[in-house]
Coordinates of C-alpha atoms in Angstrom, one line a residue:
X72 CA 26.5 42.0 -3.4
X73 CA 26.8 39.1 -5.5
X74 CA 28.2 37.0 -2.8
X75 CA 25.0 37.9 -0.6
X76 CA 22.5 36.7 -3.0
X77 CA 23.4 33.6 -3.5
X78 CA 24.1 33.8 1.1
X79 CA 20.9 33.8 0.6
X80 CA 20.3 31.6 -1.1
X81 CA 21.8 29.7 0.3
X82 CA 19.7 30.0 4.0
X83 CA 16.5 29.0 2.3
X84 CA 17.7 26.0 0.9
X85 CA 19.0 26.0 4.5
X86 CA 15.6 26.3 5.6
X87 CA 13.8 24.2 2.5
X88 CA 15.6 21.1 3.3
X89 CA 15.2 21.5 7.1
X90 CA 11.1 21.8 6.0
X91 CA 11.2 18.3 4.0
X92 CA 13.3 16.6 6.2
X93 CA 10.5 17.7 8.8
X94 CA 7.2 17.1 6.5
X95 CA 9.9 13.7 5.8
X96 CA 9.2 12.5 10.3
X97 CA 5.3 13.2 10.5
X98 CA 4.0 11.1 7.8
X99 CA 7.1 8.1 8.0
X100 CA 4.3 6.8 10.1
X101 CA 1.8 6.8 8.1
X102 CA 4.0 5.4 5.1
X103 CA 5.4 2.8 7.3
X104 CA 1.8 1.5 8.3
X105 CA 0.2 2.2 5.3
X106 CA -0.9 -1.3 4.3
X107 CA -2.0 -2.6 8.1
X108 CA -5.0 -4.3 8.9
X109 CA -5.7 -1.3 11.2
X110 CA -8.4 1.3 10.8
X111 CA -8.4 5.0 11.7
X112 CA -12.0 5.4 11.1
X113 CA -14.9 4.5 9.8
X114 CA -15.2 6.5 6.1
X115 CA -12.8 3.7 5.6
X116 CA -14.5 0.2 5.2
X117 CA -17.6 2.4 4.0
X118 CA -15.5 4.2 1.0
X119 CA -14.0 0.2 0.6
X120 CA -17.3 -1.6 0.1
X121 CA -18.6 1.8 -2.4
X122 CA -15.2 1.1 -4.0
X123 CA -15.7 -2.8 -4.7
X124 CA -19.4 -1.8 -5.9
X125 CA -17.9 0.2 -8.8
X126 CA -15.9 -1.5 -10.4
X127 CA -18.6 -4.2 -10.2
X128 CA -16.7 -6.8 -7.2
X129 CA -20.3 -6.7 -4.9
X130 CA -23.2 -7.4 -5.8
X131 CA -24.9 -4.5 -3.6
X132 CA -25.6 -1.2 -6.1
X133 CA -23.5 1.7 -5.7
X134 CA -26.4 3.8 -5.1
X135 CA -29.0 1.3 -2.6
X136 CA -32.8 2.6 -2.5
X137 CA -33.2 4.1 0.2
X138 CA -35.0 1.8 2.5
X139 CA -31.1 0.2 3.0
X140 CA -29.6 0.4 5.9
X141 CA -26.3 1.2 3.7
X142 CA -25.7 4.6 2.0
X143 CA -24.2 6.6 0.0
X144 CA -24.2 10.1 0.4
X145 CA -21.2 11.1 -2.3
X146 CA -20.2 11.5 -5.8
X147 CA -19.2 8.8 -7.7
X148 CA -15.2 9.3 -9.4
X149 CA -13.8 8.5 -6.1
X150 CA -15.5 4.9 -6.2
X151 CA -13.7 4.7 -10.0
X152 CA -10.7 6.1 -9.0
X153 CA -9.8 4.4 -6.0
X154 CA -11.3 1.2 -7.1
X155 CA -9.0 0.5 -10.0
X156 CA -6.6 1.4 -8.4
X157 CA -8.1 -1.3 -5.7
X158 CA -8.8 -3.9 -7.5
X159 CA -5.2 -3.8 -9.4
X160 CA -3.2 -3.9 -5.6
X161 CA -6.1 -6.6 -4.2
X162 CA -6.6 -4.0 -1.3
X163 CA -9.4 -0.9 -1.6
X164 CA -7.9 0.3 1.7
X165 CA -5.2 -0.1 0.9
X166 CA -5.4 1.7 -2.8
X167 CA -7.1 4.7 -0.8
X168 CA -4.3 5.5 1.7
X169 CA -2.0 6.2 -1.2
X170 CA -4.0 8.1 -3.5
X171 CA -5.6 10.3 -0.8
X172 CA -1.7 10.8 1.0
X173 CA -0.8 11.1 -3.1
X174 CA -3.3 13.9 -2.9
X175 CA -2.5 15.6 -0.6
X176 CA 1.4 16.1 -1.7
X177 CA -0.3 16.8 -5.4
X178 CA -2.1 19.9 -3.6
X179 CA 0.8 20.6 -1.5
X180 CA 2.7 21.6 -5.1
X181 CA -0.6 23.1 -6.9
X182 CA -0.8 25.8 -3.5
X183 CA 3.5 26.5 -4.4
X184 CA 2.9 26.4 -8.3
X185 CA 0.2 29.0 -8.2
X186 CA 2.7 31.4 -5.8
X187 CA 4.4 31.2 -9.0
X188 CA 2.6 31.4 -11.4
X189 CA 0.9 35.1 -9.2
X190 CA 3.7 36.5 -9.1
X191 CA 6.4 35.2 -5.6
X192 CA 9.9 33.4 -5.1
X193 CA 10.6 30.4 -5.5
X194 CA 11.4 30.3 -1.6
X195 CA 7.5 30.9 -1.0
X196 CA 5.8 27.9 -2.6
X197 CA 8.3 25.7 -1.4
X198 CA 6.6 27.3 2.2
X199 CA 3.5 27.6 1.0
X200 CA 3.9 24.3 -0.1
X201 CA 5.9 22.8 3.7
X202 CA 2.8 25.1 5.0
X203 CA 0.1 22.9 3.9
X204 CA 1.2 19.3 4.2
X205 CA 2.8 20.5 8.2
X206 CA -0.4 21.9 8.6
X207 CA -2.0 18.9 7.9
X208 CA -0.4 16.5 9.3
X209 CA -0.3 17.9 12.4
X210 CA -4.3 19.5 12.5
X211 CA -5.4 16.7 10.4
X212 CA -3.3 13.8 11.3
X213 CA -6.4 11.4 10.9
X214 CA -7.1 12.6 7.5
X215 CA -3.8 11.7 5.9
X216 CA -3.5 8.9 4.2
X217 CA -6.6 7.4 5.0
X218 CA -9.3 5.5 2.9
X219 CA -11.1 8.8 1.6
X220 CA -11.5 11.3 -1.7
X221 CA -11.9 14.8 0.4
X222 CA -7.5 15.4 -0.7
X223 CA -8.4 13.9 -4.2
X224 CA -11.2 16.3 -4.5
X225 CA -9.4 19.1 -3.9
X226 CA -6.4 18.2 -5.5
X227 CA -8.6 18.3 -8.5
X228 CA -10.1 21.4 -8.3
X229 CA -6.9 22.5 -7.3
X230 CA -5.9 22.1 -10.6
X231 CA -8.4 23.8 -12.4
X232 CA -7.5 26.5 -11.0
X233 CA -4.2 26.3 -11.9
X234 CA -5.3 25.6 -15.8
X235 CA -7.4 29.2 -15.4
X236 CA -3.9 31.2 -14.2
X237 CA -2.0 30.1 -16.5
X238 CA 0.7 32.5 -16.5
X239 CA -1.1 35.1 -14.1
X240 CA 1.3 37.7 -14.4
X241 CA 0.2 38.4 -18.1
X242 CA -4.2 39.0 -18.0
X243 CA -4.1 38.1 -21.3
X244 CA -3.4 34.7 -21.1
X245 CA -6.7 33.2 -19.0
X246 CA -7.8 32.5 -22.7
X247 CA -11.4 31.3 -23.4
X248 CA -10.5 27.9 -23.7
X249 CA -8.3 28.1 -20.1
X250 CA -11.4 29.5 -18.0
X251 CA -13.9 27.0 -20.3
X252 CA -11.2 23.8 -19.3
X253 CA -11.4 25.4 -15.8
X254 CA -14.3 24.8 -15.0
X255 CA -14.5 21.1 -16.3
X256 CA -12.2 20.2 -14.1
X257 CA -13.5 22.6 -10.9
X258 CA -16.9 19.9 -11.7
X259 CA -15.3 17.4 -11.9
X260 CA -13.5 17.7 -8.3
X261 CA -16.9 18.6 -7.4
X262 CA -18.4 15.0 -8.3
X263 CA -14.8 13.1 -6.6
X264 CA -16.2 15.6 -3.6
X265 CA -19.2 17.6 -3.4
X266 CA -18.5 19.8 -0.9
X267 CA -15.4 22.0 -2.1
X268 CA -17.8 24.7 -2.8
X269 CA -15.5 28.2 -1.6
X270 CA -12.6 28.1 -4.6
X271 CA -15.1 27.5 -7.6
X272 CA -17.5 30.3 -6.2
X273 CA -14.4 32.9 -5.6
X274 CA -13.5 32.2 -9.1
X275 CA -16.6 33.2 -10.6
X276 CA -17.9 36.1 -8.1
X277 CA -14.2 37.1 -9.5
X278 CA -14.5 36.2 -13.4
X279 CA -18.0 38.7 -13.4
X280 CA -16.0 41.4 -11.6
X281 CA -12.9 41.0 -14.0
X282 CA -14.2 39.7 -17.5
X283 CA -17.6 39.2 -17.9
X284 CA -16.1 37.4 -20.9
X285 CA -13.8 34.4 -19.8
X286 CA -16.7 34.7 -16.8
X287 CA -19.1 33.0 -19.9
X288 CA -16.9 30.6 -20.9
X289 CA -15.9 29.6 -17.1
X290 CA -20.1 28.8 -16.7
X291 CA -20.4 27.0 -20.4
X292 CA -17.3 24.4 -18.8
X293 CA -19.5 24.4 -15.8
X294 CA -22.0 23.7 -16.8
X295 CA -20.9 21.0 -19.8
X296 CA -19.4 18.5 -18.0
X297 CA -22.0 19.1 -14.9
X298 CA -24.4 18.2 -17.9
X299 CA -22.2 15.3 -19.0
X300 CA -21.0 13.9 -16.3
X301 CA -24.9 14.5 -14.4
X302 CA -26.7 13.3 -17.4
X303 CA -24.0 9.5 -17.0
X304 CA -23.9 8.9 -13.5
X305 CA -28.5 9.6 -13.7
X306 CA -28.2 6.8 -16.7
X307 CA -26.1 4.2 -14.5
X308 CA -28.2 4.6 -11.6
X309 CA -31.5 6.5 -11.7
X310 CA -32.5 8.4 -8.6
X311 CA -31.4 6.9 -6.3
X312 CA -28.4 8.6 -7.5
X313 CA -29.7 12.1 -6.5
X314 CA -31.6 10.5 -3.6
X315 CA -28.4 9.4 -2.4
X316 CA -27.0 12.6 -2.9
X317 CA -28.9 15.5 -3.1
X318 CA -31.3 13.6 0.4
X319 CA -29.0 12.1 2.6
X320 CA -30.6 12.8 6.3
X321 CA -28.0 14.7 8.5
X322 CA -28.5 16.1 11.9
X323 CA -27.1 19.2 12.3
X324 CA -26.4 21.2 15.4
X325 CA -26.2 25.2 15.6
X326 CA -23.1 24.7 18.4
X327 CA -21.1 22.8 16.0
X328 CA -20.2 25.8 14.3
X329 CA -17.6 26.4 17.7
X330 CA -16.2 23.7 15.9
X331 CA -16.0 25.3 12.9
X332 CA -14.2 28.1 14.6
X333 CA -11.9 26.6 16.8
X334 CA -10.6 24.8 13.2
X335 CA -10.1 28.3 11.5
X336 CA -8.2 30.0 14.8
X337 CA -5.9 27.1 13.4
X338 CA -4.9 28.5 11.0
X339 CA -4.7 32.3 12.2
X340 CA -1.1 32.1 11.8
X341 CA -0.7 31.6 8.0
X342 CA -4.4 34.4 7.9
X343 CA -2.3 37.4 8.8
X344 CA -0.5 36.5 5.3
X345 CA -3.6 37.8 4.1
X346 CA -2.7 41.8 5.4
X347 CA -0.7 41.7 2.5
X348 CA -2.2 41.2 -0.6
X349 CA -3.0 45.2 -0.4
X350 CA 0.7 46.0 -0.6
X351 CA 1.7 43.9 -2.9
X352 CA -0.7 45.0 -5.9
X353 CA -1.0 41.6 -7.3
X354 CA -2.5 41.9 -11.5
X355 CA -5.7 41.5 -12.6
X356 CA -6.8 41.9 -9.5
X357 CA -5.9 39.5 -7.6
X358 CA -5.4 40.4 -4.4
X359 CA -9.6 39.6 -4.4
X360 CA -9.4 36.3 -5.6
X361 CA -7.4 35.3 -3.5
X362 CA -9.2 36.7 -0.3
X363 CA -13.1 36.3 -1.5
X364 CA -11.1 32.4 -1.4
X365 CA -9.9 32.9 2.3
X366 CA -13.5 34.7 3.9
X367 CA -16.0 32.2 1.8
X368 CA -13.1 29.0 2.6
X369 CA -13.1 30.0 6.4
X370 CA -17.1 30.2 6.6
X371 CA -18.2 27.5 4.7
X372 CA -15.3 25.6 7.4
X373 CA -17.4 26.7 10.3
X374 CA -20.5 26.1 8.8
X375 CA -20.2 22.4 7.7
X376 CA -19.3 21.7 11.3
X377 CA -22.3 22.1 11.8
X378 CA -23.1 18.6 10.4
X379 CA -22.7 16.4 12.0
X380 CA -19.6 13.5 11.5
X381 CA -18.8 16.3 9.4
X382 CA -14.8 16.6 10.6
X383 CA -11.2 18.2 9.8
X384 CA -11.7 17.8 5.9
X385 CA -14.5 21.2 5.9
X386 CA -11.5 22.7 6.4
X387 CA -8.7 22.4 3.7
X388 CA -9.8 24.7 1.4
X389 CA -9.2 27.1 4.2
X390 CA -5.1 25.0 5.0
X391 CA -5.1 26.3 0.9
X392 CA -6.7 29.7 0.8
X393 CA -4.5 30.5 3.4
X394 CA -1.1 28.8 2.5
X395 CA -1.0 30.1 -0.9
X396 CA -1.5 34.2 0.6
X397 CA 1.2 32.3 3.2
X398 CA 4.3 31.8 0.0
X399 CA 3.4 35.3 -1.1
X400 CA 3.8 37.1 1.4
X401 CA 7.2 36.0 2.7
X402 CA 7.2 36.3 -1.5
X403 CA 6.5 39.7 -1.0
X404 CA 8.9 40.0 1.8
X405 CA 12.6 38.9 0.6
X406 CA 11.2 41.1 -1.9
X407 CA 11.7 44.1 -0.1
X408 CA 15.6 43.2 0.9
X409 CA 16.9 45.1 3.2
X410 CA 14.7 48.2 2.7
X411 CA 11.6 48.8 5.1
X412 CA 8.0 47.4 5.7
X413 CA 6.2 50.5 7.5
X414 CA 8.4 50.9 10.0
X415 CA 10.2 47.8 10.6
X416 CA 12.6 46.4 8.0
X417 CA 11.7 43.8 5.8
X418 CA 13.7 41.0 7.6
X419 CA 12.6 42.2 10.4
X420 CA 8.2 41.5 10.0
X421 CA 9.8 38.3 7.8
X422 CA 10.7 36.4 10.6
X423 CA 7.8 37.3 12.3
X424 CA 5.6 36.3 9.6
X425 CA 7.3 33.1 9.3
X426 CA 7.2 32.8 13.1
X427 CA 3.5 33.3 13.2
X428 CA 2.6 30.7 10.7
X429 CA 4.4 28.4 12.2
X430 CA 3.2 29.3 15.4
X431 CA 0.7 26.5 16.2
X432 CA 2.3 23.6 14.7
X433 CA 5.8 24.7 17.2
X434 CA 3.3 24.9 20.2
X435 CA 1.6 21.8 19.5
X436 CA 5.4 19.8 18.3
X437 CA 6.3 18.4 22.0
X438 CA 3.5 17.1 22.5
X439 CA 2.2 16.2 18.8
X440 CA 5.4 13.9 18.1
X441 CA 5.6 11.5 20.6
X442 CA 1.2 11.2 20.4
X443 CA 2.3 11.3 16.3
X444 CA 4.4 8.3 17.1
X445 CA 2.7 6.4 19.9
X446 CA -0.7 6.3 17.9
X447 CA 0.5 5.5 14.4
X448 CA 3.1 3.6 15.2
X449 CA 3.4 1.9 18.5
X450 CA -0.7 1.5 19.2
X451 CA -0.7 -0.3 16.0
X452 CA 2.2 -2.5 15.9
X453 CA 0.5 -3.5 19.7
X454 CA -2.6 -3.8 17.5
X455 CA -2.5 -5.6 14.7
X456 CA -2.7 -8.8 15.9
X457 CA -5.8 -8.7 17.8
X458 CA -7.8 -6.8 14.9
X459 CA -5.8 -9.4 13.1
X460 CA -7.8 -12.3 16.1
X461 CA -11.4 -10.6 15.4
X462 CA -11.1 -10.3 11.0
X463 CA -10.3 -13.8 11.5
X464 CA -13.4 -14.6 13.0
X465 CA -16.1 -12.0 11.8
X466 CA -14.6 -14.1 8.3
X467 CA -15.5 -17.2 10.4
X468 CA -18.7 -16.3 11.1
X469 CA -21.9 -18.3 8.3
X470 CA -24.7 -15.2 7.6
X471 CA -24.0 -12.2 7.4
X472 CA -22.0 -9.4 9.9
X473 CA -22.9 -6.4 10.9
X474 CA -19.7 -4.0 11.9
X475 CA -18.9 0.0 12.9
X476 CA -15.7 -0.4 11.9
X477 CA -16.8 -0.9 8.6
X478 CA -13.4 -2.2 7.5
X479 CA -13.7 -5.1 9.8
X480 CA -16.2 -6.8 7.7
X481 CA -14.5 -5.8 4.7
X482 CA -11.6 -7.5 5.9
X483 CA -12.8 -10.6 6.8
X484 CA -14.8 -10.5 2.7
X485 CA -18.2 -10.1 4.6
X486 CA -20.7 -8.4 2.9
X487 CA -22.1 -4.8 3.9
X488 CA -26.1 -5.4 5.8
X489 CA -25.8 -1.8 7.9
X490 CA -24.0 1.9 7.6
X491 CA -24.4 2.4 11.7
X492 CA -23.4 6.1 11.3
X493 CA -25.8 6.8 8.2
X494 CA -28.9 4.6 9.8
X495 CA -28.2 6.0 13.5
X496 CA -28.8 9.9 11.2
X497 CA -31.2 8.1 9.3
X498 CA -32.5 7.3 12.2
X499 CA -33.0 10.4 14.0
X500 CA -34.1 12.6 11.6
X501 CA -37.0 9.9 10.8
X502 CA -37.7 8.0 13.7
X503 CA -38.1 5.2 12.0
X504 CA -36.1 2.0 12.2
X505 CA -38.5 -0.3 11.0
X506 CA -35.7 -2.3 8.8
X507 CA -33.3 -2.3 11.7
X508 CA -36.2 -3.9 13.7
X509 CA -37.1 -6.6 10.9
X510 CA -33.4 -7.3 10.6
X511 CA -33.0 -8.3 14.4
X512 CA -36.6 -10.1 14.9
X513 CA -35.3 -12.6 12.5
X514 CA -31.7 -12.6 13.4
X515 CA -31.0 -12.0 9.5
X516 CA -28.1 -11.2 10.9
X517 CA -25.9 -13.7 12.5
X518 CA -23.4 -11.1 15.1
X519 CA -22.9 -7.0 15.3
X520 CA -18.8 -6.4 15.9
X521 CA -18.7 -3.3 18.5
X522 CA -15.8 -0.6 17.7
X523 CA -12.4 -1.4 18.8
X524 CA -12.2 -2.0 22.5
X525 CA -8.5 -0.1 21.6
X526 CA -10.5 3.2 21.6
X527 CA -12.4 5.9 23.9
X528 CA -14.6 4.3 25.8
X529 CA -17.4 6.4 24.6
X530 CA -16.8 5.2 21.0
X531 CA -17.4 1.2 22.0
X532 CA -21.1 1.6 21.9
X533 CA -21.7 4.5 19.7
X534 CA -24.6 4.3 18.8
X535 CA -27.0 3.7 21.9
X536 CA -30.4 4.0 20.3
X537 CA -29.1 1.1 17.5
X538 CA -27.2 -1.4 19.9
X539 CA -31.0 -1.5 22.2
X540 CA -32.9 -2.3 19.2
X541 CA -29.8 -4.5 18.9
X542 CA -29.3 -6.0 22.7
X543 CA -33.0 -6.9 22.3
X544 CA -32.5 -9.7 21.1
X545 CA -28.8 -10.2 21.2
X546 CA -28.3 -10.9 24.3
X547 CA -24.6 -12.3 23.7
X548 CA -21.9 -10.5 23.9
X549 CA -17.5 -12.2 23.9
X550 CA -13.8 -10.3 23.3
X551 CA -12.7 -11.8 20.5
X552 CA -9.1 -9.2 20.3
X553 CA -9.4 -6.1 19.6
X554 CA -13.7 -5.6 19.1
X555 CA -16.6 -7.4 20.7
X556 CA -19.2 -9.5 18.9
X557 CA -23.0 -10.0 20.0
X558 CA -23.9 -12.7 18.5
X559 CA -28.4 -14.1 19.9

């Protein structure tokens, strides 16, 4: 019997080792090129400029007035965290990429820790954590090691969840002070990224149903953190902070929900694990808490995808929720040993559950791995010289330069004069492009730079309404390295 147990443990260790090697293969290209001057997202330069503003390295305010062409609709905390690290490194984009990658790994570790807290096995904890990283790398690879605060905010909110549960197997351990601190941490996470709402709402509902005293303590922590941090932010930035974060103009499309449904369907293999929550009979109605978390996170992802510019980051909460359930389901089935689960042996059910959890990844791998190494490794290495040529050309232009890909202007040490995406949303909602028309008519901007010419053809002149205004006075177009530079 003892030898059989050792054999099972050794098998688990082998599979865990294989999973770690697999994660290493998926993350390697992102790590190797993490310092490259090639930006795969317009968000990177935008976040970098705001981090510089937070550190006082630019004269521009962190929350510009509403009549400007640069916008900030994010809470301020991430800009100070990334800004401090970027100030030490000398590159805000590199700092943001490193923090984002570490935050992703921290989320994976937190999910594994939660599996253990809720009574799961170590193998289940490892499985859950690896699922978070593997699905992120395969399904949401554009957010791996990208200068964006979503994973950082998610990590802080999940840390609040860990603080709340403590040792979940003993309900009395969820103390007043622990629930108070958890409320403070979750609000702190929302000041990094404010769309991480499913877990806080699920926690509130669960606490109200299970222990209203702890619910009041949790709400007190949330209220205190909101008042203190909100007061500090308002004192520092004034009404522009409120207008920027809560009054941001954005176009919403109902059919965007179909994208959200498609994104969450990719997680359906892991969502099957939720069927075992009732069988596990978790103490203190933790099954209800996890069920609420899964449901609200999937609903949140679908609704958020209606907004223009909202991408895979809306699905991170859903990924974390179903990975947590998957780890617990695997732990439950491992605990059954050779016993039956329904009419089937536990090992058969375990193999089926693990297979369903990994099926979307396994199906995607034959096409994804070549794509990953071609786009992230080969293409970046091939095109970095062209990007550096564009950056040098932008740096040498006298006067302000407006870049669609803001990282180009950031690395060229030019101030940010227009945020193409957010300004296009502003124009689409308000039908007011006065600021751009005035700048174009006065030739206040020396040059405009399009998106990378190596992207899809539709992306090179993506913001057609803004480019129509620009091209009335800026008629000369030249190809320079990785982009087109448009001048009068």
